[in-house]
Coordinates of C-alpha atoms and ligand atoms in Angstrom, one line a residue:
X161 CA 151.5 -31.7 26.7
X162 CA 154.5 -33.4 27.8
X163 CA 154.4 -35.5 31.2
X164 CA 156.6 -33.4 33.3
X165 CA 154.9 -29.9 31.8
X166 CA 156.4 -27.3 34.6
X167 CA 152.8 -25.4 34.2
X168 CA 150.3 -28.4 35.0
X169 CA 152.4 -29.6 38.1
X170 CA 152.7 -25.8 39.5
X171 CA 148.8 -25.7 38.8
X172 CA 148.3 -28.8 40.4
X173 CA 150.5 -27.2 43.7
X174 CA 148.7 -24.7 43.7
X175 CA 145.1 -25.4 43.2
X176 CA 145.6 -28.4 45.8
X177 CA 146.2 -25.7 48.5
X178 CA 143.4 -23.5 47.5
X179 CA 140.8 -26.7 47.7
X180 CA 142.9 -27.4 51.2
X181 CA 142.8 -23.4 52.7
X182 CA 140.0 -22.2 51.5
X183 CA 137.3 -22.4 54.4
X184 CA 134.2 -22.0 52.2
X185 CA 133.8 -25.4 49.8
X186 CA 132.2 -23.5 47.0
X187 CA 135.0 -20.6 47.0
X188 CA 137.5 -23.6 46.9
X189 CA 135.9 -24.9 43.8
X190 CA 135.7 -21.2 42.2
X191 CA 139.7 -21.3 43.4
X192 CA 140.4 -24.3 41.8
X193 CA 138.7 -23.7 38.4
X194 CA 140.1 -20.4 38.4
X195 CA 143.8 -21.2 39.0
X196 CA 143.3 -24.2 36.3
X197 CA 142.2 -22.1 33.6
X198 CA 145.3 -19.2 34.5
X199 CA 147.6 -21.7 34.1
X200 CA 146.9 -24.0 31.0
X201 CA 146.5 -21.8 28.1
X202 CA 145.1 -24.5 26.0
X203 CA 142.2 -24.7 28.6
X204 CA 139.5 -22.3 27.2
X205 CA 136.5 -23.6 29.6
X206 CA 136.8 -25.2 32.9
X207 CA 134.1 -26.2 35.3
X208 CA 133.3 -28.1 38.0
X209 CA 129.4 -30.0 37.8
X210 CA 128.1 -31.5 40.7
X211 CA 125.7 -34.8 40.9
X212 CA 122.4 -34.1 42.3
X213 CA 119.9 -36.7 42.2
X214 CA 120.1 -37.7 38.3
X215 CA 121.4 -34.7 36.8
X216 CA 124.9 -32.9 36.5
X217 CA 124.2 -29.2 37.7
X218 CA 126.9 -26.6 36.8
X219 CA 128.7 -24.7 39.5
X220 CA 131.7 -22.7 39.7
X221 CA 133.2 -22.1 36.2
X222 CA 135.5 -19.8 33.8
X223 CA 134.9 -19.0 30.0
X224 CA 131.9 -18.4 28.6
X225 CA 128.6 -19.0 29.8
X226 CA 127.4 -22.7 28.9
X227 CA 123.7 -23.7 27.8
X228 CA 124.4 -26.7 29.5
X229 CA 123.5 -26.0 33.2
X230 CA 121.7 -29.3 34.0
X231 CA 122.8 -32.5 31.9
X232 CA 120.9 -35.7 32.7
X233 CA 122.7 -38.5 33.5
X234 CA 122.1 -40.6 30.0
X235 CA 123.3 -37.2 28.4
X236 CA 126.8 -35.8 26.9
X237 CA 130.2 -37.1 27.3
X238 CA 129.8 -35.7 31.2
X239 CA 126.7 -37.5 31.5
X240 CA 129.2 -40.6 29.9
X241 CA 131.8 -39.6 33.0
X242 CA 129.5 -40.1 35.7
X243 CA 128.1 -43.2 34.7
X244 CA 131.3 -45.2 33.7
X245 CA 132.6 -43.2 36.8
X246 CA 135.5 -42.9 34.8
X247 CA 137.9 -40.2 33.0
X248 CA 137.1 -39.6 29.2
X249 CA 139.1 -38.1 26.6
X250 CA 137.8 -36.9 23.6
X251 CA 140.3 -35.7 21.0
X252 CA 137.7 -34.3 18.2
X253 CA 134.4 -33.4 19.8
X254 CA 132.8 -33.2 16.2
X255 CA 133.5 -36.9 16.2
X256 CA 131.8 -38.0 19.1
X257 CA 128.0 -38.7 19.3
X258 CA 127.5 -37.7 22.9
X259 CA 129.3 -34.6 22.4
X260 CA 126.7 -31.9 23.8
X261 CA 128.4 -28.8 22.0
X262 CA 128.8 -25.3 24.5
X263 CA 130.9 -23.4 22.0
X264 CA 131.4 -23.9 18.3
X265 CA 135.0 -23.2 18.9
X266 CA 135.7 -26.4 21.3
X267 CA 137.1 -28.8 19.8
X268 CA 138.4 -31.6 22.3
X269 CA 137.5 -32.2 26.2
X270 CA 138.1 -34.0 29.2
X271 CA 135.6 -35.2 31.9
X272 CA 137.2 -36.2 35.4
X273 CA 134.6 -37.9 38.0
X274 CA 135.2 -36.6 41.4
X275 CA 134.2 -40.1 43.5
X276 CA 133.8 -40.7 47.1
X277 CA 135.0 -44.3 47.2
X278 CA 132.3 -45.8 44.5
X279 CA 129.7 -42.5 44.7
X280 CA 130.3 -39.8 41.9
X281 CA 129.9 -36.3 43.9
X282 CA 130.5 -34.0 40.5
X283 CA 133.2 -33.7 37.5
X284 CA 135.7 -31.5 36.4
X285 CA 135.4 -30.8 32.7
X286 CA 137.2 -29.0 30.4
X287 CA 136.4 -27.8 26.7
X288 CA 139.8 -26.9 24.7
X289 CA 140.0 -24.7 21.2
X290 CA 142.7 -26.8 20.3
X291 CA 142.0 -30.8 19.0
X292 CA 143.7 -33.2 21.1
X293 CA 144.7 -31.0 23.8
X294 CA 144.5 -33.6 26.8
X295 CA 147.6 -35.7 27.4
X296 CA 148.6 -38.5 30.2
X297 CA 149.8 -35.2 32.4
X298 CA 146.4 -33.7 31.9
X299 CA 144.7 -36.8 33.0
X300 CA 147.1 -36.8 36.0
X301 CA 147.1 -33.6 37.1
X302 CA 142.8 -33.4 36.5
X303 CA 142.5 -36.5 38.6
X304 CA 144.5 -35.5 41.6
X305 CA 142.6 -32.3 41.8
X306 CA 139.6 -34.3 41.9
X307 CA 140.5 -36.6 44.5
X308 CA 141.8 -33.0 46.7
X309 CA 137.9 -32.0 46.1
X310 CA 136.3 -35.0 47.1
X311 CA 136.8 -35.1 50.7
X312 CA 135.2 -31.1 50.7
X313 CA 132.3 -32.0 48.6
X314 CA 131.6 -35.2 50.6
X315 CA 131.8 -33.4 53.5
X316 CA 129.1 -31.0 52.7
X317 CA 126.6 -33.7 52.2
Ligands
LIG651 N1 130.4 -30.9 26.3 C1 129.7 -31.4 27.5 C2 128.7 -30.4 27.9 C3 129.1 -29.4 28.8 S1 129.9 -28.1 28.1 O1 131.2 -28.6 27.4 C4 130.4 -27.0 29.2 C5 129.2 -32.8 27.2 O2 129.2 -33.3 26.1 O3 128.6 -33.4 28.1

């Protein structure tokens, strides 16, 4: 995706004023995940996991339903995410040993950490059919949405 793609920064508009508006936090997630997926064609799963004690727990999401409901900390690349609290990119799933596979067809992904300062609340992750299909505006646009959803998860705590 190029830096200045038209679609990610009219997704990013527009899913920041659903996490904003919506009253409900959970119905801002399902907003947010739904708007994401709409928007970025190459985006064929998106979801939003949430920390609770030592495992990731799966919330809102769109595409098809995942095996992977509760991943331990030590497991998967979103497992990887919240303990380097950090973004990863993975351009061939196939390649990577943590890869914890949810559809044969999936072939990269990207796992954003949604931190309160230093604490990991949950993760945005996204599977793509297409290799390599996370750029620097994907990053961008995935980590500003997670920084509009911390302050709503935090606050639920
Ligand atoms: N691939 C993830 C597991 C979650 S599914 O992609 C929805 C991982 O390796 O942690």
């Amino acid at each position: 995706m190029s830096r200045h793609d038209p679609s990610l920064e009219e997704a990013l508009a527009g899913v920041t004023a659903a996490i904003r508006d919506e009253a409900d936090v959970r119905r801002a997630m399902e907003r947010a995940v739904q708007i994401l997926k709409q928007m970025v064609p190459a985006y064929t799963w998106v979801g939003i996991y949430l920390l609770e004690g030592n495992e990731l727990v799966l919330g809102p999401f769109v595409g098809k339903p995942s095996p992977h409901t509760r991943i331990p900390l030590g497991a998967g690349i979103c497992g990887a995410a919240a303990t380097e609290r950090k973004t990863i990119v993975v351009d061939d799933v196939n390649a990577d040993p943590r890869y914890l596979a949810c559809s044969i067809e999936t072939k990269s992904e990207i796992v954003v950490p949604i931190m309160d300062a230093d604490r990991v609340l949950g993760e945005i992750d996204i599977d793509s059919d297409q290799p390599a299909a996370f750029g620097a505006a994907d990053r961008t646009v995935l980590e500003a949405v997670a920084a509009a959803l911390a302050p709503r998860l935090s606050g639920t705590r």
